[in-house]
Amino acid sequence: RVLAIALAVSVFSSPLGAQNSKIEISLPTDNDALFRGGGPDFYQYIERDFHGEKSTPWEGGRYGFVRNPVPTAQGLIYTRFHEGIDIRCLHRDTRGEPLDDVRAIADGKVVHTNQVPGYSNYGRYIVIEHDWDGSPYYSLYGHLSEIAMSVGQRVNRGERIARMGYTGEGLNQARAHVHLELNLMFSRNFESWHDRNFRDPNHNGIYNGINLAGIDIARFFLEHDKRPDLTVPAFLAEEETFYKVTVPDSPHFDLRKFYPWMVKNISANAKSWEVSFARSGVPLQIEARSEIVRQPTLTYVKKSAIDCAYLTRGELARRGERAHLTENGMRLMQLLTWPE
């Protein structure tokens, strides 16, 4: 399935250089069951043990909060976020090894390959940068058995880049699949931020998954099937804002440089920036503020009877007026303007 995406020419200059305003995008393997309802024919099941009851729900292969159920007074809440989609294997050899080719979902440039499975939960993975309407987006393909491309190579949509596998944490041959993400990037200065905040070495530079915010790529494909002219900014404009954080002004605030379409009011006198986030943690909008803040400050959270610790990826805790950024949330927000 090929989806034509018409993208308007941006009035902002791109740090990567512009490419054609019209692009095409397609699924990365022969498995196109997403367009026939998805379900177990498309998504790779996970293995779940919930209070001693074992199951293999395919829903765990979808994007979003689809894993680690927790019982609450409001019912069962799924608390673990899955940032991409897991596409199941179609082709195997006589030993059961996966044979599915993995292909680039759109034209772009290979910017990262991780050839050492133990260096990431993604196992072997590859990242391709796509310059769409002057902004950089990053498709990520994980759990590969082999990678056929090198950093710096240009690739065309549909070009073979790898083979499906089951490298990475907690996988086996039966659950071989490709994990696919489409991401925005937080910061060019991720490596120094990581070195300051974590003891474990970062083997993947700025293409570490912590620095990449994945959009709902399955819904993105489906919406483009119905509305071929839908852009990424328009797609994200339909997302609900779950919380807002105001961060200090900084020359290192890359998010507004990468994605100028997020900025709703440009001000030369901005002292801080209020960033709106979806529940997934994907940034949606940036607004200039005149007040000075010394550190990231939670300025809005959607009302809910459920603790924000269950509803976000660990960035917030508590609810209502008592909601606050956690230590993890504060650290992640500091990444946006690092080093201040």
mmCIF file of C-alpha atoms in Angstrom:
data_model
loop_
_atom_site.group_PDB
_atom_site.id
_atom_site.type_symbol
_atom_site.label_atom_id
_atom_site.label_comp_id
_atom_site.label_asym_id
_atom_site.label_seq_id
_atom_site.Cartn_x
_atom_site.Cartn_y
_atom_site.Cartn_z
ATOM 1 C CA ARG A 1 0.000 0.000 0.000
ATOM 2 C CA VAL A 2 1.496 3.313 -1.051
ATOM 3 C CA LEU A 3 0.270 6.518 0.524
ATOM 4 C CA ALA A 4 0.824 9.851 -1.190
ATOM 5 C CA ILE A 5 1.433 12.688 1.231
ATOM 6 C CA ALA A 6 1.257 16.253 -0.037
ATOM 7 C CA LEU A 7 3.337 18.580 2.073
ATOM 8 C CA ALA A 8 3.213 22.364 1.768
ATOM 9 C CA VAL A 9 6.473 24.249 1.272
ATOM 10 C CA SER A 10 7.581 25.637 4.633
ATOM 11 C CA VAL A 11 8.431 29.282 5.133
ATOM 12 C CA PHE A 12 11.129 28.189 7.578
ATOM 13 C CA SER A 13 14.578 27.088 6.570
ATOM 14 C CA SER A 14 15.512 23.476 7.272
ATOM 15 C CA PRO A 15 18.662 22.442 9.097
ATOM 16 C CA LEU A 16 18.813 19.465 6.772
ATOM 17 C CA GLY A 17 17.978 20.968 3.405
ATOM 18 C CA ALA A 18 14.630 20.671 1.692
ATOM 19 C CA GLN A 19 13.429 17.757 -0.362
ATOM 20 C CA ASN A 20 10.447 17.400 -2.679
ATOM 21 C CA SER A 21 7.212 18.690 -1.182
ATOM 22 C CA LYS A 22 5.370 15.504 -2.160
ATOM 23 C CA ILE A 23 6.479 12.191 -0.699
ATOM 24 C CA GLU A 24 5.262 8.634 -0.595
ATOM 25 C CA ILE A 25 5.209 6.318 2.392
ATOM 26 C CA SER A 26 4.561 2.592 2.694
ATOM 27 C CA LEU A 27 4.644 -0.219 5.225
ATOM 28 C CA PRO A 28 8.086 -1.788 5.838
ATOM 29 C CA THR A 29 7.261 -5.454 5.124
ATOM 30 C CA ASP A 30 4.929 -7.581 3.011
ATOM 31 C CA ASN A 31 2.467 -7.639 5.909
ATOM 32 C CA ASP A 32 -0.255 -5.143 4.965
ATOM 33 C CA ALA A 33 -3.025 -6.553 7.177
ATOM 34 C CA LEU A 34 -3.181 -3.172 8.943
ATOM 35 C CA PHE A 35 -5.400 -2.020 6.064
ATOM 36 C CA ARG A 36 -7.712 -5.005 6.553
ATOM 37 C CA GLY A 37 -8.452 -4.448 10.219
ATOM 38 C CA GLY A 38 -5.046 -5.147 11.731
ATOM 39 C CA GLY A 39 -5.507 -7.436 14.703
ATOM 40 C CA PRO A 40 -3.590 -10.704 15.097
ATOM 41 C CA ASP A 41 -2.794 -10.886 11.378
ATOM 42 C CA PHE A 42 -0.754 -7.696 11.623
ATOM 43 C CA TYR A 43 0.459 -7.213 15.190
ATOM 44 C CA GLN A 44 2.890 -9.533 16.937
ATOM 45 C CA TYR A 45 1.464 -10.860 20.194
ATOM 46 C CA ILE A 46 3.199 -10.370 23.533
ATOM 47 C CA GLU A 47 3.471 -12.833 26.398
ATOM 48 C CA ARG A 48 1.590 -11.690 29.488
ATOM 49 C CA ASP A 49 1.359 -13.133 33.005
ATOM 50 C CA PHE A 50 -1.309 -11.191 34.875
ATOM 51 C CA HIS A 51 -1.899 -12.450 38.417
ATOM 52 C CA GLY A 52 -0.856 -15.953 37.359
ATOM 53 C CA GLU A 53 -3.035 -15.989 34.245
ATOM 54 C CA LYS A 54 -0.900 -16.353 31.126
ATOM 55 C CA SER A 55 -2.044 -14.999 27.766
ATOM 56 C CA THR A 56 -0.698 -13.853 24.396
ATOM 57 C CA PRO A 57 -2.641 -10.694 23.473
ATOM 58 C CA TRP A 58 -1.913 -9.233 20.052
ATOM 59 C CA GLU A 59 -3.077 -5.874 21.395
ATOM 60 C CA GLY A 60 0.294 -5.579 23.140
ATOM 61 C CA GLY A 61 1.905 -5.068 19.744
ATOM 62 C CA ARG A 62 0.000 -1.856 19.101
ATOM 63 C CA TYR A 63 1.163 1.699 19.796
ATOM 64 C CA GLY A 64 0.274 3.317 23.099
ATOM 65 C CA PHE A 65 -0.429 2.256 26.675
ATOM 66 C CA VAL A 66 -1.039 -1.405 25.893
ATOM 67 C CA ARG A 67 1.110 -3.297 28.420
ATOM 68 C CA ASN A 68 1.432 -3.981 32.157
ATOM 69 C CA PRO A 69 -2.208 -3.888 33.344
ATOM 70 C CA VAL A 70 -2.846 -2.543 36.850
ATOM 71 C CA PRO A 71 -6.225 -2.807 38.652
ATOM 72 C CA THR A 72 -7.549 0.524 39.978
ATOM 73 C CA ALA A 73 -10.831 1.802 41.398
ATOM 74 C CA GLN A 74 -11.609 3.062 37.882
ATOM 75 C CA GLY A 75 -10.950 -0.349 36.323
ATOM 76 C CA LEU A 76 -7.976 -1.980 34.645
ATOM 77 C CA ILE A 77 -5.328 0.533 33.501
ATOM 78 C CA TYR A 78 -2.516 -0.323 31.099
ATOM 79 C CA THR A 79 0.519 1.536 32.387
ATOM 80 C CA ARG A 80 3.439 0.600 30.121
ATOM 81 C CA PHE A 81 3.795 2.597 26.926
ATOM 82 C CA HIS A 82 4.795 0.985 23.617
ATOM 83 C CA GLU A 83 6.271 3.661 21.362
ATOM 84 C CA GLY A 84 5.919 1.882 18.048
ATOM 85 C CA ILE A 85 4.155 -1.068 16.459
ATOM 86 C CA ASP A 86 5.287 -4.697 16.265
ATOM 87 C CA ILE A 87 4.631 -6.160 12.813
ATOM 88 C CA ARG A 88 4.452 -9.947 12.768
ATOM 89 C CA CYS A 89 6.471 -12.234 10.552
ATOM 90 C CA LEU A 90 5.015 -13.714 7.341
ATOM 91 C CA HIS A 91 7.913 -15.710 5.901
ATOM 92 C CA ARG A 92 10.105 -18.338 7.594
ATOM 93 C CA ASP A 93 12.580 -20.968 6.501
ATOM 94 C CA THR A 94 12.364 -24.662 7.404
ATOM 95 C CA ARG A 95 14.039 -23.988 10.764
ATOM 96 C CA GLY A 96 11.502 -21.303 11.634
ATOM 97 C CA GLU A 97 13.922 -18.427 11.125
ATOM 98 C CA PRO A 98 12.269 -15.189 9.903
ATOM 99 C CA LEU A 99 12.910 -14.263 6.268
ATOM 100 C CA ASP A 100 10.867 -11.072 5.894
ATOM 101 C CA ASP A 101 12.714 -8.229 4.204
ATOM 102 C CA VAL A 102 12.470 -4.887 5.996
ATOM 103 C CA ARG A 103 12.207 -1.881 3.698
ATOM 104 C CA ALA A 104 12.438 1.887 4.136
ATOM 105 C CA ILE A 105 8.993 3.409 4.676
ATOM 106 C CA ALA A 106 9.985 6.578 2.785
ATOM 107 C CA ASP A 107 12.907 8.217 1.007
ATOM 108 C CA GLY A 108 15.632 9.358 3.357
ATOM 109 C CA LYS A 109 19.146 8.930 4.669
ATOM 110 C CA VAL A 110 20.529 6.300 7.032
ATOM 111 C CA VAL A 111 21.782 8.170 10.103
ATOM 112 C CA HIS A 112 22.362 5.342 12.579
ATOM 113 C CA THR A 113 22.873 1.585 12.716
ATOM 114 C CA ASN A 114 23.303 -0.406 15.907
ATOM 115 C CA GLN A 115 24.986 -3.696 15.042
ATOM 116 C CA VAL A 116 25.461 -4.917 18.643
ATOM 117 C CA PRO A 117 22.189 -6.373 19.980
ATOM 118 C CA GLY A 118 23.179 -5.886 23.602
ATOM 119 C CA TYR A 119 23.606 -2.141 23.158
ATOM 120 C CA SER A 120 19.855 -1.521 23.071
ATOM 121 C CA ASN A 121 16.473 -3.032 23.962
ATOM 122 C CA TYR A 122 15.784 -2.630 20.230
ATOM 123 C CA GLY A 123 18.526 -5.177 19.508
ATOM 124 C CA ARG A 124 20.009 -4.516 16.089
ATOM 125 C CA TYR A 125 18.288 -1.438 14.729
ATOM 126 C CA ILE A 126 18.522 1.179 12.038
ATOM 127 C CA VAL A 127 17.356 4.806 11.937
ATOM 128 C CA ILE A 128 16.491 6.714 8.751
ATOM 129 C CA GLU A 129 16.077 10.484 8.660
ATOM 130 C CA HIS A 130 13.303 11.942 6.513
ATOM 131 C CA ASP A 131 13.184 15.651 5.701
ATOM 132 C CA TRP A 132 9.518 16.486 5.289
ATOM 133 C CA ASP A 133 8.528 20.067 4.725
ATOM 134 C CA GLY A 134 11.730 21.312 6.316
ATOM 135 C CA SER A 135 11.521 19.267 9.526
ATOM 136 C CA PRO A 136 13.400 16.081 10.456
ATOM 137 C CA TYR A 137 11.553 12.856 11.259
ATOM 138 C CA TYR A 138 13.121 9.523 12.091
ATOM 139 C CA SER A 139 11.867 6.056 11.235
ATOM 140 C CA LEU A 140 13.323 3.324 13.453
ATOM 141 C CA TYR A 141 13.340 -0.392 12.672
ATOM 142 C CA GLY A 142 14.182 -2.708 15.579
ATOM 143 C CA HIS A 143 14.908 -6.384 16.434
ATOM 144 C CA LEU A 144 16.662 -7.019 13.119
ATOM 145 C CA SER A 145 18.718 -10.119 12.355
ATOM 146 C CA GLU A 146 20.891 -8.237 9.868
ATOM 147 C CA ILE A 147 21.301 -4.700 8.564
ATOM 148 C CA ALA A 148 22.018 -4.157 4.867
ATOM 149 C CA MET A 149 22.780 -0.420 4.952
ATOM 150 C CA SER A 150 25.530 1.866 6.245
ATOM 151 C CA VAL A 151 25.347 5.300 7.827
ATOM 152 C CA GLY A 152 25.266 8.045 5.205
ATOM 153 C CA GLN A 153 23.550 5.999 2.488
ATOM 154 C CA ARG A 154 20.523 7.482 0.745
ATOM 155 C CA VAL A 155 17.579 5.101 0.543
ATOM 156 C CA ASN A 156 14.396 5.104 -1.482
ATOM 157 C CA ARG A 157 10.959 4.163 -0.255
ATOM 158 C CA GLY A 158 10.570 0.396 -0.523
ATOM 159 C CA GLU A 159 14.307 -0.275 -0.700
ATOM 160 C CA ARG A 160 15.506 -3.256 1.335
ATOM 161 C CA ILE A 161 17.431 -2.120 4.408
ATOM 162 C CA ALA A 162 17.429 -5.165 6.686
ATOM 163 C CA ARG A 163 15.986 -8.556 7.585
ATOM 164 C CA MET A 164 13.474 -9.184 10.341
ATOM 165 C CA GLY A 165 14.754 -10.909 13.448
ATOM 166 C CA TYR A 166 14.349 -11.298 17.187
ATOM 167 C CA THR A 167 17.373 -9.511 18.601
ATOM 168 C CA GLY A 168 16.777 -7.456 21.728
ATOM 169 C CA GLU A 169 15.436 -8.039 25.198
ATOM 170 C CA GLY A 170 12.905 -10.792 25.896
ATOM 171 C CA LEU A 171 12.362 -12.120 22.364
ATOM 172 C CA ASN A 172 12.516 -15.596 20.885
ATOM 173 C CA GLN A 173 12.205 -17.096 17.433
ATOM 174 C CA ALA A 174 8.432 -17.581 17.686
ATOM 175 C CA ARG A 175 7.953 -13.870 18.388
ATOM 176 C CA ALA A 176 10.189 -12.570 15.590
ATOM 177 C CA HIS A 177 8.931 -9.218 14.313
ATOM 178 C CA VAL A 178 10.007 -5.738 13.289
ATOM 179 C CA HIS A 179 9.400 -2.909 15.713
ATOM 180 C CA LEU A 180 8.612 0.267 13.744
ATOM 181 C CA GLU A 181 8.562 3.842 15.017
ATOM 182 C CA LEU A 182 8.191 7.274 13.447
ATOM 183 C CA ASN A 183 9.787 9.852 15.707
ATOM 184 C CA LEU A 184 10.450 13.487 16.466
ATOM 185 C CA MET A 185 13.803 14.372 18.063
ATOM 186 C CA PHE A 186 14.210 16.325 21.299
ATOM 187 C CA SER A 187 17.786 17.635 21.261
ATOM 188 C CA ARG A 188 21.154 17.645 19.497
ATOM 189 C CA ASN A 189 22.787 17.828 22.927
ATOM 190 C CA PHE A 190 21.392 14.518 24.127
ATOM 191 C CA GLU A 191 24.777 12.856 24.652
ATOM 192 C CA SER A 192 26.070 15.321 27.236
ATOM 193 C CA TRP A 193 22.680 15.287 28.993
ATOM 194 C CA HIS A 194 22.769 11.478 29.093
ATOM 195 C CA ASP A 195 26.310 11.407 30.457
ATOM 196 C CA ARG A 196 25.284 13.779 33.235
ATOM 197 C CA ASN A 197 22.187 11.808 34.231
ATOM 198 C CA PHE A 198 22.961 8.123 33.682
ATOM 199 C CA ARG A 199 25.774 5.788 34.610
ATOM 200 C CA ASP A 200 25.141 3.307 31.804
ATOM 201 C CA PRO A 201 27.035 4.144 28.609
ATOM 202 C CA ASN A 202 25.089 5.516 25.651
ATOM 203 C CA HIS A 203 26.072 3.481 22.594
ATOM 204 C CA ASN A 204 23.642 5.126 20.178
ATOM 205 C CA GLY A 205 24.419 8.832 20.269
ATOM 206 C CA ILE A 206 21.491 11.172 19.616
ATOM 207 C CA TYR A 207 19.547 8.239 18.138
ATOM 208 C CA ASN A 208 19.022 6.686 21.567
ATOM 209 C CA GLY A 209 15.313 5.982 22.032
ATOM 210 C CA ILE A 210 15.099 8.381 24.988
ATOM 211 C CA ASN A 211 15.790 11.247 22.575
ATOM 212 C CA LEU A 212 13.088 10.164 20.117
ATOM 213 C CA ALA A 213 9.346 10.716 20.638
ATOM 214 C CA GLY A 214 7.212 8.313 18.617
ATOM 215 C CA ILE A 215 3.887 9.275 17.050
ATOM 216 C CA ASP A 216 1.014 6.811 16.561
ATOM 217 C CA ILE A 217 2.348 5.428 13.297
ATOM 218 C CA ALA A 218 -0.432 2.881 12.715
ATOM 219 C CA ARG A 219 -3.105 5.572 12.928
ATOM 220 C CA PHE A 220 -0.879 7.781 10.796
ATOM 221 C CA PHE A 221 -0.884 5.161 8.013
ATOM 222 C CA LEU A 222 -4.630 4.626 8.294
ATOM 223 C CA GLU A 223 -5.487 8.338 8.288
ATOM 224 C CA HIS A 224 -3.318 8.889 5.224
ATOM 225 C CA ASP A 225 -5.131 6.108 3.472
ATOM 226 C CA LYS A 226 -8.316 8.168 3.888
ATOM 227 C CA ARG A 227 -6.764 11.652 3.584
ATOM 228 C CA PRO A 228 -3.649 11.534 1.367
ATOM 229 C CA ASP A 229 -2.939 15.239 1.863
ATOM 230 C CA LEU A 230 -2.678 14.946 5.666
ATOM 231 C CA THR A 231 0.645 16.262 7.023
ATOM 232 C CA VAL A 232 2.418 15.275 10.214
ATOM 233 C CA PRO A 233 1.725 18.686 11.824
ATOM 234 C CA ALA A 234 -1.972 18.384 10.936
ATOM 235 C CA PHE A 235 -2.020 14.818 12.265
ATOM 236 C CA LEU A 236 -0.522 15.879 15.598
ATOM 237 C CA ALA A 237 -2.851 18.878 15.776
ATOM 238 C CA GLU A 238 -5.661 16.360 16.281
ATOM 239 C CA GLU A 239 -3.982 14.933 19.405
ATOM 240 C CA GLU A 240 -5.324 15.972 22.799
ATOM 241 C CA THR A 241 -3.065 17.978 25.093
ATOM 242 C CA PHE A 242 -2.667 16.103 28.383
ATOM 243 C CA TYR A 243 -0.170 18.357 30.140
ATOM 244 C CA LYS A 244 1.944 21.483 29.654
ATOM 245 C CA VAL A 245 5.398 22.334 30.963
ATOM 246 C CA THR A 246 7.074 25.741 30.854
ATOM 247 C CA VAL A 247 10.842 25.574 30.290
ATOM 248 C CA PRO A 248 13.463 28.347 30.442
ATOM 249 C CA ASP A 249 14.477 30.130 27.269
ATOM 250 C CA SER A 250 17.721 28.755 25.868
ATOM 251 C CA PRO A 251 19.725 28.956 22.637
ATOM 252 C CA HIS A 252 19.809 25.157 22.808
ATOM 253 C CA PHE A 253 16.025 24.714 22.589
ATOM 254 C CA ASP A 254 16.236 22.548 19.477
ATOM 255 C CA LEU A 255 12.623 21.404 19.447
ATOM 256 C CA ARG A 256 11.368 24.751 18.152
ATOM 257 C CA LYS A 257 14.168 24.849 15.558
ATOM 258 C CA PHE A 258 13.479 21.344 14.277
ATOM 259 C CA TYR A 259 9.679 21.785 14.247
ATOM 260 C CA PRO A 260 8.872 25.483 13.753
ATOM 261 C CA TRP A 261 5.282 24.540 12.948
ATOM 262 C CA MET A 262 4.817 23.833 16.673
ATOM 263 C CA VAL A 263 5.460 27.474 17.592
ATOM 264 C CA LYS A 264 2.155 29.311 17.867
ATOM 265 C CA ASN A 265 3.452 32.755 18.800
ATOM 266 C CA ILE A 266 6.946 33.927 17.972
ATOM 267 C CA SER A 267 8.273 36.592 20.320
ATOM 268 C CA ALA A 268 11.676 38.232 20.454
ATOM 269 C CA ASN A 269 11.016 38.928 24.140
ATOM 270 C CA ALA A 270 10.278 35.337 25.159
ATOM 271 C CA LYS A 271 11.648 34.546 28.604
ATOM 272 C CA SER A 272 10.328 30.994 28.630
ATOM 273 C CA TRP A 273 8.389 28.501 26.503
ATOM 274 C CA GLU A 274 5.290 26.511 27.366
ATOM 275 C CA VAL A 275 5.360 23.105 25.680
ATOM 276 C CA SER A 276 2.167 21.081 25.304
ATOM 277 C CA PHE A 277 2.399 17.294 25.375
ATOM 278 C CA ALA A 278 0.100 14.440 24.466
ATOM 279 C CA ARG A 279 -0.365 11.699 27.038
ATOM 280 C CA SER A 280 2.248 9.745 25.088
ATOM 281 C CA GLY A 281 4.851 12.426 25.784
ATOM 282 C CA VAL A 282 4.910 13.621 22.169
ATOM 283 C CA PRO A 283 5.290 17.427 22.039
ATOM 284 C CA LEU A 284 2.411 19.138 20.231
ATOM 285 C CA GLN A 285 2.728 22.895 20.588
ATOM 286 C CA ILE A 286 5.156 25.574 21.798
ATOM 287 C CA GLU A 287 4.097 29.017 23.036
ATOM 288 C CA ALA A 288 6.314 31.943 24.049
ATOM 289 C CA ARG A 289 5.891 33.212 27.605
ATOM 290 C CA SER A 290 7.003 36.474 29.171
ATOM 291 C CA GLU A 291 7.605 35.097 32.670
ATOM 292 C CA ILE A 292 11.047 33.903 33.756
ATOM 293 C CA VAL A 293 11.327 30.334 35.042
ATOM 294 C CA ARG A 294 14.505 28.823 36.463
ATOM 295 C CA GLN A 295 13.534 25.206 35.932
ATOM 296 C CA PRO A 296 10.812 23.224 34.131
ATOM 297 C CA THR A 297 7.421 23.920 35.696
ATOM 298 C CA LEU A 298 4.180 21.993 35.246
ATOM 299 C CA THR A 299 1.548 24.555 34.249
ATOM 300 C CA TYR A 300 -1.417 22.394 33.209
ATOM 301 C CA VAL A 301 -2.616 18.805 33.483
ATOM 302 C CA LYS A 302 -5.901 17.349 32.317
ATOM 303 C CA LYS A 303 -8.292 16.521 35.144
ATOM 304 C CA SER A 304 -8.598 12.819 35.870
ATOM 305 C CA ALA A 305 -9.679 10.555 38.702
ATOM 306 C CA ILE A 306 -6.668 8.365 37.973
ATOM 307 C CA ASP A 307 -3.180 9.135 39.253
ATOM 308 C CA CYS A 308 -1.001 10.686 36.532
ATOM 309 C CA ALA A 309 1.664 8.107 37.362
ATOM 310 C CA TYR A 310 -0.571 5.586 35.569
ATOM 311 C CA LEU A 311 -1.494 7.905 32.711
ATOM 312 C CA THR A 312 1.941 9.149 31.625
ATOM 313 C CA ARG A 313 5.279 7.534 30.983
ATOM 314 C CA GLY A 314 6.572 8.413 34.417
ATOM 315 C CA GLU A 315 6.823 12.167 33.819
ATOM 316 C CA LEU A 316 3.994 13.090 36.220
ATOM 317 C CA ALA A 317 2.578 11.832 39.505
ATOM 318 C CA ARG A 318 -0.545 12.523 41.611
ATOM 319 C CA ARG A 319 -3.624 14.216 40.180
ATOM 320 C CA GLY A 320 -5.489 17.490 40.030
ATOM 321 C CA GLU A 321 -3.840 20.386 41.829
ATOM 322 C CA ARG A 322 -1.404 17.976 43.475
ATOM 323 C CA ALA A 323 0.001 16.736 40.152
ATOM 324 C CA HIS A 324 3.698 17.426 39.707
ATOM 325 C CA LEU A 325 6.684 16.531 37.572
ATOM 326 C CA THR A 326 8.509 13.482 38.874
ATOM 327 C CA GLU A 327 12.282 13.346 39.098
ATOM 328 C CA ASN A 328 12.259 11.504 35.782
ATOM 329 C CA GLY A 329 9.909 14.081 34.278
ATOM 330 C CA MET A 330 12.008 16.993 35.477
ATOM 331 C CA ARG A 331 15.126 15.402 34.026
ATOM 332 C CA LEU A 332 13.475 14.787 30.655
ATOM 333 C CA MET A 333 12.173 18.363 30.458
ATOM 334 C CA GLN A 334 15.674 19.647 31.198
ATOM 335 C CA LEU A 335 16.796 17.808 28.051
ATOM 336 C CA LEU A 336 14.752 20.241 25.945
ATOM 337 C CA THR A 337 16.992 23.186 26.792
ATOM 338 C CA TRP A 338 20.211 21.362 27.725
ATOM 339 C CA PRO A 339 22.681 22.840 28.458
ATOM 340 C CA GLU A 340 20.877 25.875 29.852
#
